[in-house]
mmCIF file of C-alpha atoms and ligand atoms in Angstrom:
data_model
loop_
_atom_site.group_PDB
_atom_site.id
_atom_site.type_symbol
_atom_site.label_atom_id
_atom_site.label_comp_id
_atom_site.label_asym_id
_atom_site.label_seq_id
_atom_site.Cartn_x
_atom_site.Cartn_y
_atom_site.Cartn_z
ATOM 1 C CA MET A 1 -26.617 -10.754 27.062
ATOM 2 C CA SER A 2 -26.726 -11.048 23.289
ATOM 3 C CA LEU A 3 -24.772 -13.973 21.965
ATOM 4 C CA PRO A 4 -23.204 -14.140 18.522
ATOM 5 C CA LEU A 5 -24.970 -17.289 17.408
ATOM 6 C CA ALA A 6 -22.911 -17.710 14.261
ATOM 7 C CA ALA A 7 -19.708 -17.672 16.291
ATOM 8 C CA LEU A 8 -21.107 -20.225 18.701
ATOM 9 C CA THR A 9 -22.197 -22.592 15.923
ATOM 10 C CA ALA A 10 -18.840 -22.348 14.185
ATOM 11 C CA PHE A 11 -17.165 -23.049 17.498
ATOM 12 C CA SER A 12 -19.249 -26.140 18.220
ATOM 13 C CA LEU A 13 -18.399 -27.577 14.826
ATOM 14 C CA THR A 14 -14.697 -26.994 15.392
ATOM 15 C CA ILE A 15 -14.567 -28.689 18.736
ATOM 16 C CA GLU A 16 -16.709 -31.660 17.779
ATOM 17 C CA ARG A 17 -14.239 -32.461 15.005
ATOM 18 C CA ARG A 18 -11.084 -32.142 17.057
ATOM 19 C CA PRO A 19 -8.866 -35.211 17.429
ATOM 20 C CA ALA A 20 -9.151 -36.482 20.977
ATOM 21 C CA LEU A 21 -6.090 -36.130 23.193
ATOM 22 C CA VAL A 22 -7.389 -38.074 26.122
ATOM 23 C CA LYS A 23 -9.258 -41.087 24.900
ATOM 24 C CA ARG A 24 -12.846 -39.976 25.200
ATOM 25 C CA ASP A 25 -15.652 -42.460 25.141
ATOM 26 C CA THR A 26 -18.305 -41.817 22.543
ATOM 27 C CA ASN A 27 -20.767 -43.805 24.601
ATOM 28 C CA GLU A 28 -23.100 -41.249 26.210
ATOM 29 C CA ALA A 29 -23.595 -43.394 29.299
ATOM 30 C CA ALA A 30 -19.887 -43.463 30.074
ATOM 31 C CA ILE A 31 -19.200 -39.748 29.684
ATOM 32 C CA GLU A 32 -16.176 -38.338 31.537
ATOM 33 C CA VAL A 33 -16.143 -34.565 31.906
ATOM 34 C CA PRO A 34 -12.879 -33.161 33.294
ATOM 35 C CA ALA A 35 -12.981 -30.228 35.686
ATOM 36 C CA GLU A 36 -10.502 -28.290 33.569
ATOM 37 C CA GLY A 37 -9.983 -28.046 29.810
ATOM 38 C CA TYR A 38 -6.423 -26.903 29.302
ATOM 39 C CA HIS A 39 -5.043 -30.242 28.163
ATOM 40 C CA ARG A 40 -7.457 -30.053 25.269
ATOM 41 C CA ARG A 41 -6.373 -26.484 24.544
ATOM 42 C CA LEU A 42 -2.725 -27.524 24.375
ATOM 43 C CA ALA A 43 -3.591 -30.527 22.225
ATOM 44 C CA ASP A 44 -5.340 -28.174 19.802
ATOM 45 C CA MET A 45 -2.136 -26.127 19.615
ATOM 46 C CA ARG A 46 0.139 -29.149 19.169
ATOM 47 C CA GLN A 47 1.260 -28.283 15.636
ATOM 48 C CA LEU A 48 1.864 -24.632 16.460
ATOM 49 C CA ILE A 49 3.782 -25.496 19.627
ATOM 50 C CA HIS A 50 6.098 -27.728 17.611
ATOM 51 C CA GLU A 51 6.705 -24.870 15.185
ATOM 52 C CA TYR A 52 7.381 -22.403 18.004
ATOM 53 C CA LEU A 53 9.784 -24.863 19.579
ATOM 54 C CA ASP A 54 11.697 -25.075 16.305
ATOM 55 C CA GLY A 55 11.701 -21.286 16.210
ATOM 56 C CA VAL A 56 13.179 -21.082 19.703
ATOM 57 C CA ILE A 57 15.829 -23.725 18.920
ATOM 58 C CA ASP A 58 16.806 -21.956 15.717
ATOM 59 C CA GLY A 59 16.436 -18.459 17.157
ATOM 60 C CA GLY A 60 19.397 -18.784 19.481
ATOM 61 C CA THR A 61 17.785 -17.344 22.599
ATOM 62 C CA THR A 62 15.531 -19.180 25.014
ATOM 63 C CA VAL A 63 14.569 -16.289 27.310
ATOM 64 C CA MET A 64 13.923 -12.559 26.754
ATOM 65 C CA GLY A 65 13.974 -12.850 22.989
ATOM 66 C CA ASP A 66 11.622 -11.677 20.261
ATOM 67 C CA PHE A 67 8.623 -13.715 21.420
ATOM 68 C CA THR A 68 8.787 -12.233 24.917
ATOM 69 C CA ARG A 69 9.252 -8.685 23.623
ATOM 70 C CA GLN A 70 6.328 -9.076 21.214
ATOM 71 C CA LEU A 71 4.115 -10.494 23.956
ATOM 72 C CA GLU A 72 4.919 -7.557 26.258
ATOM 73 C CA GLU A 73 4.440 -5.006 23.497
ATOM 74 C CA GLN A 74 1.171 -6.460 22.228
ATOM 75 C CA LEU A 75 -0.246 -6.639 25.713
ATOM 76 C CA GLY A 76 0.890 -3.127 26.545
ATOM 77 C CA ALA A 77 -0.710 -1.750 23.377
ATOM 78 C CA ARG A 78 -3.931 -3.643 23.891
ATOM 79 C CA TRP A 79 -4.401 -2.745 27.546
ATOM 80 C CA ASP A 80 -2.740 0.686 27.417
ATOM 81 C CA CYS A 81 -0.032 -0.096 29.966
ATOM 82 C CA ARG A 82 3.524 -1.438 30.197
ATOM 83 C CA ALA A 83 4.073 -5.154 30.728
ATOM 84 C CA VAL A 84 6.859 -7.375 32.071
ATOM 85 C CA ALA A 85 6.670 -11.138 31.474
ATOM 86 C CA THR A 86 7.631 -13.207 34.520
ATOM 87 C CA SER A 87 7.940 -16.804 35.643
ATOM 88 C CA SER A 88 4.640 -17.081 37.567
ATOM 89 C CA GLY A 89 1.704 -15.304 39.112
ATOM 90 C CA THR A 90 3.212 -15.843 42.536
ATOM 91 C CA GLU A 91 6.493 -14.164 41.537
ATOM 92 C CA SER A 92 4.531 -11.364 39.835
ATOM 93 C CA LEU A 93 2.870 -10.585 43.169
ATOM 94 C CA HIS A 94 6.076 -10.975 45.166
ATOM 95 C CA LEU A 95 8.154 -8.777 42.867
ATOM 96 C CA SER A 96 5.431 -6.128 42.634
ATOM 97 C CA LEU A 97 5.349 -5.879 46.434
ATOM 98 C CA ARG A 98 9.141 -5.488 46.425
ATOM 99 C CA ALA A 99 9.038 -2.919 43.645
ATOM 100 C CA ALA A 100 6.454 -1.015 45.700
ATOM 101 C CA GLY A 101 8.841 -1.005 48.657
ATOM 102 C CA VAL A 102 6.617 -3.137 50.879
ATOM 103 C CA GLY A 103 8.576 -4.911 53.619
ATOM 104 C CA LYS A 104 8.919 -5.871 57.248
ATOM 105 C CA GLY A 105 6.444 -4.198 59.577
ATOM 106 C CA ASP A 106 4.074 -3.246 56.757
ATOM 107 C CA GLU A 107 0.556 -4.615 56.547
ATOM 108 C CA VAL A 108 -1.007 -5.720 53.285
ATOM 109 C CA ILE A 109 -4.760 -6.272 53.076
ATOM 110 C CA VAL A 110 -5.813 -9.419 51.195
ATOM 111 C CA PRO A 111 -9.136 -11.270 50.961
ATOM 112 C CA ASP A 112 -9.458 -14.364 53.174
ATOM 113 C CA MET A 113 -10.957 -16.208 50.216
ATOM 114 C CA THR A 114 -8.285 -16.552 47.519
ATOM 115 C CA PHE A 115 -5.468 -18.802 46.373
ATOM 116 C CA VAL A 116 -2.722 -19.036 48.967
ATOM 117 C CA ALA A 117 -0.165 -17.472 46.579
ATOM 118 C CA THR A 118 -1.723 -14.033 47.144
ATOM 119 C CA ALA A 119 -0.706 -14.114 50.801
ATOM 120 C CA PHE A 120 2.562 -16.065 50.362
ATOM 121 C CA ALA A 121 3.781 -13.164 48.214
ATOM 122 C CA VAL A 122 3.210 -10.876 51.199
ATOM 123 C CA ALA A 123 5.044 -13.306 53.482
ATOM 124 C CA ALA A 124 7.925 -13.389 50.977
ATOM 125 C CA VAL A 125 8.671 -9.700 51.586
ATOM 126 C CA GLN A 126 8.257 -10.241 55.342
ATOM 127 C CA ALA A 127 5.191 -8.035 55.505
ATOM 128 C CA THR A 128 2.036 -9.021 57.388
ATOM 129 C CA PRO A 129 -1.003 -10.128 55.396
ATOM 130 C CA VAL A 130 -4.299 -8.998 56.904
ATOM 131 C CA PHE A 131 -7.150 -11.295 55.903
ATOM 132 C CA VAL A 132 -10.463 -9.547 55.290
ATOM 133 C CA ASP A 133 -13.952 -10.641 54.360
ATOM 134 C CA VAL A 134 -15.568 -10.885 50.950
ATOM 135 C CA GLU A 135 -18.920 -9.719 49.623
ATOM 136 C CA PRO A 136 -21.777 -12.225 49.621
ATOM 137 C CA GLY A 137 -22.816 -13.288 46.125
ATOM 138 C CA SER A 138 -19.666 -12.248 44.266
ATOM 139 C CA TRP A 139 -17.137 -13.388 46.921
ATOM 140 C CA LEU A 140 -14.900 -10.508 45.893
ATOM 141 C CA ILE A 141 -12.916 -8.542 48.469
ATOM 142 C CA SER A 142 -15.311 -6.328 50.433
ATOM 143 C CA PRO A 143 -14.457 -2.593 50.336
ATOM 144 C CA ASP A 144 -16.183 -2.144 53.727
ATOM 145 C CA ALA A 145 -13.989 -4.847 55.220
ATOM 146 C CA VAL A 146 -10.906 -3.234 53.677
ATOM 147 C CA ARG A 147 -11.869 0.126 55.184
ATOM 148 C CA ARG A 148 -12.234 -1.419 58.635
ATOM 149 C CA ALA A 149 -8.856 -3.157 58.383
ATOM 150 C CA VAL A 150 -6.747 -0.099 57.533
ATOM 151 C CA THR A 151 -4.232 0.870 60.248
ATOM 152 C CA PRO A 152 -1.290 3.286 60.256
ATOM 153 C CA ARG A 153 0.890 0.308 59.239
ATOM 154 C CA THR A 154 -1.163 -0.548 56.137
ATOM 155 C CA LYS A 155 0.950 -0.148 53.022
ATOM 156 C CA ALA A 156 -0.954 -1.936 50.265
ATOM 157 C CA ILE A 157 -4.189 -3.640 49.228
ATOM 158 C CA ILE A 158 -4.220 -6.715 47.005
ATOM 159 C CA ALA A 159 -7.578 -6.835 45.221
ATOM 160 C CA VAL A 160 -8.164 -10.347 43.895
ATOM 161 C CA HIS A 161 -10.424 -10.610 40.848
ATOM 162 C CA LEU A 162 -11.693 -13.987 42.012
ATOM 163 C CA TYR A 163 -13.222 -16.510 39.599
ATOM 164 C CA GLY A 164 -12.912 -14.062 36.666
ATOM 165 C CA GLN A 165 -14.752 -10.957 37.871
ATOM 166 C CA VAL A 166 -13.061 -7.642 38.660
ATOM 167 C CA ALA A 167 -13.353 -6.522 42.288
ATOM 168 C CA ASP A 168 -15.008 -3.212 43.159
ATOM 169 C CA MET A 169 -12.063 -1.143 41.930
ATOM 170 C CA GLY A 170 -13.890 2.193 42.213
ATOM 171 C CA GLU A 171 -14.199 1.747 45.983
ATOM 172 C CA ILE A 172 -10.792 0.121 46.415
ATOM 173 C CA LEU A 173 -9.039 2.967 44.591
ATOM 174 C CA SER A 174 -10.818 5.607 46.631
ATOM 175 C CA ILE A 175 -9.837 3.899 49.919
ATOM 176 C CA ALA A 176 -6.259 3.667 48.639
ATOM 177 C CA GLU A 177 -6.199 7.323 47.685
ATOM 178 C CA GLU A 178 -7.623 8.383 51.026
ATOM 179 C CA HIS A 179 -4.896 6.496 52.941
ATOM 180 C CA GLY A 180 -2.017 6.705 50.456
ATOM 181 C CA LEU A 181 -1.900 2.947 49.787
ATOM 182 C CA VAL A 182 -0.399 0.968 46.943
ATOM 183 C CA VAL A 183 -2.960 -1.052 44.964
ATOM 184 C CA ILE A 184 -1.983 -4.414 43.527
ATOM 185 C CA GLU A 185 -4.499 -6.303 41.438
ATOM 186 C CA ASP A 186 -4.294 -10.085 41.519
ATOM 187 C CA CYS A 187 -5.495 -10.771 37.964
ATOM 188 C CA ALA A 188 -4.490 -14.446 37.911
ATOM 189 C CA GLN A 189 -8.100 -15.458 37.219
ATOM 190 C CA ALA A 190 -9.248 -12.449 35.222
ATOM 191 C CA HIS A 191 -7.467 -12.106 31.875
ATOM 192 C CA GLU A 192 -9.356 -9.349 30.056
ATOM 193 C CA ALA A 193 -12.244 -9.231 32.503
ATOM 194 C CA THR A 194 -13.474 -5.628 32.509
ATOM 195 C CA TYR A 195 -14.843 -3.001 34.900
ATOM 196 C CA ASP A 196 -16.342 0.138 33.374
ATOM 197 C CA GLY A 197 -15.031 -1.147 30.037
ATOM 198 C CA LYS A 198 -11.400 -1.238 31.180
ATOM 199 C CA PRO A 199 -9.438 -4.484 31.561
ATOM 200 C CA ALA A 200 -8.213 -5.989 34.824
ATOM 201 C CA GLY A 201 -4.677 -4.928 35.607
ATOM 202 C CA THR A 202 -5.108 -1.303 34.503
ATOM 203 C CA PHE A 203 -6.605 0.111 37.714
ATOM 204 C CA GLY A 204 -3.973 -0.330 40.391
ATOM 205 C CA ASP A 205 -0.253 0.384 40.479
ATOM 206 C CA PHE A 206 0.503 -3.220 39.530
ATOM 207 C CA GLY A 207 -1.575 -5.878 37.764
ATOM 208 C CA CYS A 208 -0.316 -9.407 38.440
ATOM 209 C CA PHE A 209 -1.232 -12.183 36.057
ATOM 210 C CA SER A 210 -0.589 -15.896 36.154
ATOM 211 C CA MET A 211 0.077 -17.567 32.829
ATOM 212 C CA TRP A 212 0.137 -21.045 34.318
ATOM 213 C CA ALA A 213 -1.214 -23.622 31.880
ATOM 214 C CA GLY A 214 -4.646 -23.831 33.502
ATOM 215 C CA LYS A 215 -5.579 -20.115 33.529
ATOM 216 C CA ASN A 216 -7.740 -18.451 30.860
ATOM 217 C CA ILE A 217 -4.545 -18.178 28.854
ATOM 218 C CA GLY A 218 -1.480 -20.162 29.850
ATOM 219 C CA GLY A 219 1.696 -21.668 28.472
ATOM 220 C CA LEU A 220 3.088 -25.137 28.974
ATOM 221 C CA GLY A 221 4.173 -24.721 32.566
ATOM 222 C CA ASP A 222 4.390 -21.768 34.926
ATOM 223 C CA GLY A 223 4.377 -18.212 33.668
ATOM 224 C CA GLY A 224 3.264 -14.755 34.664
ATOM 225 C CA LEU A 225 3.083 -11.123 33.753
ATOM 226 C CA VAL A 226 2.909 -7.754 35.495
ATOM 227 C CA THR A 227 1.233 -4.665 34.093
ATOM 228 C CA VAL A 228 2.255 -1.212 35.320
ATOM 229 C CA LYS A 229 1.627 2.402 34.457
ATOM 230 C CA ALA A 230 4.565 4.263 36.000
ATOM 231 C CA GLU A 231 7.969 4.226 34.300
ATOM 232 C CA LYS A 232 9.682 3.850 37.699
ATOM 233 C CA ASP A 233 7.626 0.711 38.439
ATOM 234 C CA LEU A 234 8.502 -0.745 35.041
ATOM 235 C CA ARG A 235 12.201 -0.170 35.708
ATOM 236 C CA ALA A 236 11.957 -1.644 39.227
ATOM 237 C CA LEU A 237 10.185 -4.754 37.942
ATOM 238 C CA GLU A 238 12.555 -5.318 35.065
ATOM 239 C CA ARG A 239 15.396 -5.321 37.559
ATOM 240 C CA ALA A 240 13.542 -7.349 40.179
ATOM 241 C CA HIS A 241 12.699 -10.172 37.765
ATOM 242 C CA ASN A 242 16.186 -10.434 36.297
ATOM 243 C CA LEU A 243 18.928 -10.225 38.941
ATOM 244 C CA GLY A 244 18.775 -6.467 39.277
ATOM 245 C CA ARG A 245 19.933 -5.647 35.784
ATOM 246 C CA ASP A 246 18.574 -3.565 32.925
ATOM 247 C CA ARG A 247 17.818 -5.097 29.526
ATOM 248 C CA ASP A 248 20.733 -3.418 27.795
ATOM 249 C CA ASN A 249 23.556 -4.438 30.142
ATOM 250 C CA ARG A 250 23.765 -7.917 31.534
ATOM 251 C CA TYR A 251 26.808 -7.399 33.730
ATOM 252 C CA VAL A 252 25.680 -4.502 35.881
ATOM 253 C CA HIS A 253 23.397 -5.444 38.776
ATOM 254 C CA HIS A 254 21.823 -2.282 40.152
ATOM 255 C CA SER A 255 19.820 -3.824 42.952
ATOM 256 C CA TRP A 256 18.584 -7.134 44.339
ATOM 257 C CA GLY A 257 16.809 -9.225 41.787
ATOM 258 C CA SER A 258 15.247 -12.640 41.538
ATOM 259 C CA ARG A 259 15.440 -14.999 38.575
ATOM 260 C CA ALA A 260 11.899 -14.903 37.282
ATOM 261 C CA ARG A 261 11.821 -14.749 33.485
ATOM 262 C CA LEU A 262 9.321 -16.320 31.119
ATOM 263 C CA SER A 263 10.625 -18.880 28.633
ATOM 264 C CA GLU A 264 10.578 -17.940 24.950
ATOM 265 C CA LEU A 265 8.518 -21.017 24.136
ATOM 266 C CA ASP A 266 5.845 -20.012 26.636
ATOM 267 C CA ALA A 267 5.953 -16.421 25.345
ATOM 268 C CA ALA A 268 5.278 -17.711 21.818
ATOM 269 C CA VAL A 269 2.405 -19.891 23.010
ATOM 270 C CA LEU A 270 0.952 -16.988 25.003
ATOM 271 C CA ARG A 271 1.277 -14.501 22.165
ATOM 272 C CA HIS A 272 -0.869 -16.803 20.067
ATOM 273 C CA GLN A 273 -3.345 -17.363 22.897
ATOM 274 C CA LEU A 274 -3.659 -13.628 23.425
ATOM 275 C CA SER A 275 -5.147 -13.393 19.941
ATOM 276 C CA MET A 276 -7.657 -16.099 20.915
ATOM 277 C CA LEU A 277 -8.527 -14.638 24.316
ATOM 278 C CA PRO A 278 -11.595 -12.555 23.331
ATOM 279 C CA THR A 279 -13.126 -15.547 21.542
ATOM 280 C CA TRP A 280 -12.344 -17.915 24.387
ATOM 281 C CA ASN A 281 -13.728 -15.539 27.012
ATOM 282 C CA GLU A 282 -16.891 -15.104 24.939
ATOM 283 C CA GLN A 283 -17.228 -18.888 24.702
ATOM 284 C CA ARG A 284 -16.922 -19.087 28.492
ATOM 285 C CA ARG A 285 -19.682 -16.467 28.833
ATOM 286 C CA VAL A 286 -21.899 -18.369 26.384
ATOM 287 C CA ILE A 287 -21.601 -21.566 28.433
ATOM 288 C CA ALA A 288 -22.166 -19.622 31.675
ATOM 289 C CA ASP A 289 -25.312 -18.150 30.161
ATOM 290 C CA ARG A 290 -26.552 -21.621 29.183
ATOM 291 C CA TYR A 291 -25.908 -22.870 32.722
ATOM 292 C CA ASP A 292 -27.607 -19.818 34.272
ATOM 293 C CA LYS A 293 -30.743 -20.424 32.212
ATOM 294 C CA ALA A 294 -30.778 -24.193 32.798
ATOM 295 C CA PHE A 295 -30.406 -23.772 36.575
ATOM 296 C CA ALA A 296 -32.825 -20.841 36.912
ATOM 297 C CA GLY A 297 -35.594 -22.819 38.645
ATOM 298 C CA LEU A 298 -33.325 -24.843 40.940
ATOM 299 C CA PRO A 299 -32.476 -24.107 44.574
ATOM 300 C CA LEU A 300 -28.899 -23.089 43.903
ATOM 301 C CA VAL A 301 -27.305 -19.678 43.438
ATOM 302 C CA THR A 302 -25.531 -19.095 40.130
ATOM 303 C CA PRO A 303 -22.660 -16.593 39.690
ATOM 304 C CA GLU A 304 -23.651 -12.984 40.100
ATOM 305 C CA VAL A 305 -22.239 -10.601 37.522
ATOM 306 C CA ARG A 306 -22.065 -7.151 39.074
ATOM 307 C CA PRO A 307 -23.203 -4.138 37.017
ATOM 308 C CA GLY A 308 -20.573 -2.588 34.751
ATOM 309 C CA ARG A 309 -18.447 -5.709 34.722
ATOM 310 C CA GLU A 310 -17.613 -8.354 32.158
ATOM 311 C CA HIS A 311 -16.953 -11.712 33.807
ATOM 312 C CA VAL A 312 -14.494 -14.132 32.180
ATOM 313 C CA PHE A 313 -15.557 -17.216 34.174
ATOM 314 C CA TYR A 314 -12.202 -18.702 35.051
ATOM 315 C CA LYS A 315 -14.485 -20.656 37.354
ATOM 316 C CA TYR A 316 -18.255 -21.066 37.257
ATOM 317 C CA VAL A 317 -19.111 -21.300 40.939
ATOM 318 C CA VAL A 318 -22.506 -22.287 42.278
ATOM 319 C CA HIS A 319 -23.627 -21.853 45.874
ATOM 320 C CA THR A 320 -25.740 -24.499 47.600
ATOM 321 C CA PRO A 321 -25.886 -25.903 51.138
ATOM 322 C CA ASN A 322 -25.583 -29.339 49.483
ATOM 323 C CA ALA A 323 -22.329 -28.630 47.634
ATOM 324 C CA ALA A 324 -20.567 -31.775 48.885
ATOM 325 C CA GLU A 325 -23.514 -34.046 48.010
ATOM 326 C CA LEU A 326 -23.880 -32.383 44.612
ATOM 327 C CA ALA A 327 -20.191 -33.045 43.909
ATOM 328 C CA THR A 328 -20.614 -36.725 44.829
ATOM 329 C CA HIS A 329 -23.716 -37.029 42.667
ATOM 330 C CA LEU A 330 -21.963 -35.468 39.659
ATOM 331 C CA ARG A 331 -18.877 -37.604 40.233
ATOM 332 C CA SER A 332 -21.050 -40.727 40.034
ATOM 333 C CA ARG A 333 -22.174 -39.501 36.607
ATOM 334 C CA GLY A 334 -18.619 -38.983 35.354
ATOM 335 C CA ILE A 335 -18.539 -35.225 35.955
ATOM 336 C CA GLN A 336 -15.586 -33.743 37.807
ATOM 337 C CA THR A 337 -16.071 -30.637 39.904
ATOM 338 C CA GLU A 338 -13.656 -28.599 41.985
ATOM 339 C CA ARG A 339 -13.624 -26.701 45.229
ATOM 340 C CA VAL A 340 -11.380 -23.680 44.846
ATOM 341 C CA TYR A 341 -10.424 -23.315 47.603
ATOM 342 C CA PRO A 342 -11.557 -25.697 50.362
ATOM 343 C CA PHE A 343 -9.684 -23.685 53.024
ATOM 344 C CA LEU A 344 -9.646 -19.959 53.653
ATOM 345 C CA LEU A 345 -6.232 -18.338 54.130
ATOM 346 C CA SER A 346 -6.977 -17.926 57.845
ATOM 347 C CA GLU A 347 -7.528 -21.706 58.035
ATOM 348 C CA GLN A 348 -4.289 -22.702 56.292
ATOM 349 C CA PRO A 349 -1.731 -24.436 58.527
ATOM 350 C CA ALA A 350 1.091 -22.381 56.967
ATOM 351 C CA PHE A 351 -0.217 -19.150 58.444
ATOM 352 C CA ALA A 352 -0.354 -20.573 61.947
ATOM 353 C CA GLY A 353 3.428 -20.164 61.876
ATOM 354 C CA LEU A 354 3.639 -16.992 59.758
ATOM 355 C CA PRO A 355 2.962 -13.394 60.767
ATOM 356 C CA HIS A 356 -0.591 -12.455 59.793
ATOM 357 C CA ARG A 357 -3.676 -10.785 61.152
ATOM 358 C CA ALA A 358 -7.140 -12.232 60.634
ATOM 359 C CA GLU A 359 -10.090 -9.867 60.721
ATOM 360 C CA PRO A 360 -13.505 -11.465 61.296
ATOM 361 C CA THR A 361 -14.605 -13.001 57.976
ATOM 362 C CA PRO A 362 -18.153 -14.266 58.594
ATOM 363 C CA VAL A 363 -19.240 -14.242 54.928
ATOM 364 C CA ALA A 364 -16.201 -16.194 53.784
ATOM 365 C CA HIS A 365 -16.629 -18.705 56.622
ATOM 366 C CA ALA A 366 -20.343 -19.211 56.041
ATOM 367 C CA ASP A 367 -20.238 -19.452 52.252
ATOM 368 C CA ASN A 368 -16.980 -21.216 51.462
ATOM 369 C CA PRO A 369 -18.234 -24.754 52.277
ATOM 370 C CA LYS A 370 -21.232 -24.137 49.984
ATOM 371 C CA LEU A 371 -19.292 -23.271 46.829
ATOM 372 C CA LEU A 372 -18.662 -25.686 43.975
ATOM 373 C CA CYS A 373 -17.054 -25.130 40.557
ATOM 374 C CA LEU A 374 -18.738 -26.831 37.613
ATOM 375 C CA PRO A 375 -16.787 -27.663 34.428
ATOM 376 C CA LEU A 376 -16.696 -24.575 32.197
ATOM 377 C CA TYR A 377 -14.071 -23.988 29.516
ATOM 378 C CA PRO A 378 -14.105 -23.189 25.793
ATOM 379 C CA GLU A 379 -13.226 -26.792 24.946
ATOM 380 C CA LEU A 380 -16.284 -28.223 26.721
ATOM 381 C CA LEU A 381 -18.364 -30.180 24.222
ATOM 382 C CA ASP A 382 -22.077 -29.488 23.841
ATOM 383 C CA ARG A 383 -22.998 -32.953 25.040
ATOM 384 C CA GLU A 384 -20.697 -32.556 28.039
ATOM 385 C CA ARG A 385 -22.393 -29.274 28.935
ATOM 386 C CA GLN A 386 -25.735 -31.041 28.619
ATOM 387 C CA ALA A 387 -24.486 -33.843 30.870
ATOM 388 C CA VAL A 388 -23.592 -31.253 33.523
ATOM 389 C CA VAL A 389 -27.041 -29.658 33.218
ATOM 390 C CA ASP A 390 -28.753 -33.059 33.453
ATOM 391 C CA GLY A 391 -26.587 -34.062 36.392
ATOM 392 C CA VAL A 392 -27.310 -30.901 38.382
ATOM 393 C CA THR A 393 -31.017 -31.007 37.526
ATOM 394 C CA SER A 394 -31.383 -34.663 38.486
ATOM 395 C CA PHE A 395 -29.697 -33.964 41.824
ATOM 396 C CA PHE A 396 -32.250 -31.331 42.788
ATOM 397 C CA GLU A 397 -35.274 -32.923 41.188
ATOM 398 C CA GLY A 398 -34.424 -36.405 42.439
HETATM 399 C C1 PLP B 401 -3.125 -18.966 40.050
HETATM 400 C C2 PLP B 401 -3.211 -17.877 41.056
HETATM 401 C C3 PLP B 401 -2.073 -17.244 41.590
HETATM 402 C C4 PLP B 401 -0.675 -17.751 41.391
HETATM 403 O O1 PLP B 401 -0.269 -17.867 40.088
HETATM 404 P P1 PLP B 401 0.877 -18.951 39.728
HETATM 405 O O2 PLP B 401 1.164 -18.643 38.313
HETATM 406 O O3 PLP B 401 0.262 -20.289 39.937
HETATM 407 O O4 PLP B 401 2.027 -18.700 40.617
HETATM 408 C C5 PLP B 401 -2.244 -16.162 42.428
HETATM 409 N N1 PLP B 401 -3.460 -15.727 42.745
HETATM 410 C C6 PLP B 401 -4.590 -16.304 42.283
HETATM 411 C C7 PLP B 401 -5.921 -15.737 42.656
HETATM 412 C C8 PLP B 401 -4.508 -17.418 41.434
HETATM 413 O O5 PLP B 401 -5.617 -18.000 40.987
#
């Protein structure tokens, strides 16, 4: 990968000069590296957020105003689709399943290794999630496993672009076409990740994004967005996310609808972040590349970027049989790590009492305990990155 060095240098200067939000110790020995960087991102936007807030207060509308419309239009133009802003990634998935007509008795194929929201959305429409295995190395939903799980009751596939890499959409779309299935992309971790040069959310019938504060772009609280291609899906979603009504008439409710709008303040914050997204994603890739090179000789597996895809590293996940010990070692050096997610869907207590079907998922079961997320975000300081490298290296080299 060729890295724009000038951009990287400029970036390092900017972040080193930022005013600290959390009191950060300048003493190298007492470094504290958080697992996630979004508090720093919001702190950097403090002034702008105050201005947007004034704009919302003075603008007279707090939901579905100019900021929301601009966000939807800019996204639609950029990704060549139509977009509806929603209240969360979870609601985006739930309402897309409803808009697709998925309901009781239908089966929806989801990967066993994902955030629980993917499958709760299926439970919310009273359909049955079917948990399938992932591919070793990328831990993305396995097309072979999907193929094996299809039954006459299968209505949809939710392809999760886990950790920031787009699933094998070529294969998923051909399975869907063969069996007449709806394809929903769970893009909550993959804002502007690409496959064959096209962004996540533009392959399936619905692309469901989370705009929760901690995602690659995110507002102050919860938020979401759905991308669609078909006019009928756009109409169905607009109604589903706003009490069954159309934008031009607030007193006619055509069908069931939830209350799942994005706030104007979050829309303003997100519209700004959208302009930063390419830079931020590139900064994530730069750090990932530094980690890859630093860890090359060590006995741990670094993230695999599949051909034809651009990863956006929502998480930088390493694979090692000593994941738990590595986490403890890093913790003792002030470095926070994460396990997303310590339990597979098939292991979650909630699904013991909910309709579901679990296919055999040997890859997910074998690999999940060995995965660990290292701190990676645009706001990570150079010396923090170095501390992570030193920490990981010292663990393996004793
Ligand atoms: C974050 C996330 C969601 C849910 O999004 P919310 O905005 O938190 O509701 C769904 N799926 C995946 C893979 C996620 O990472």
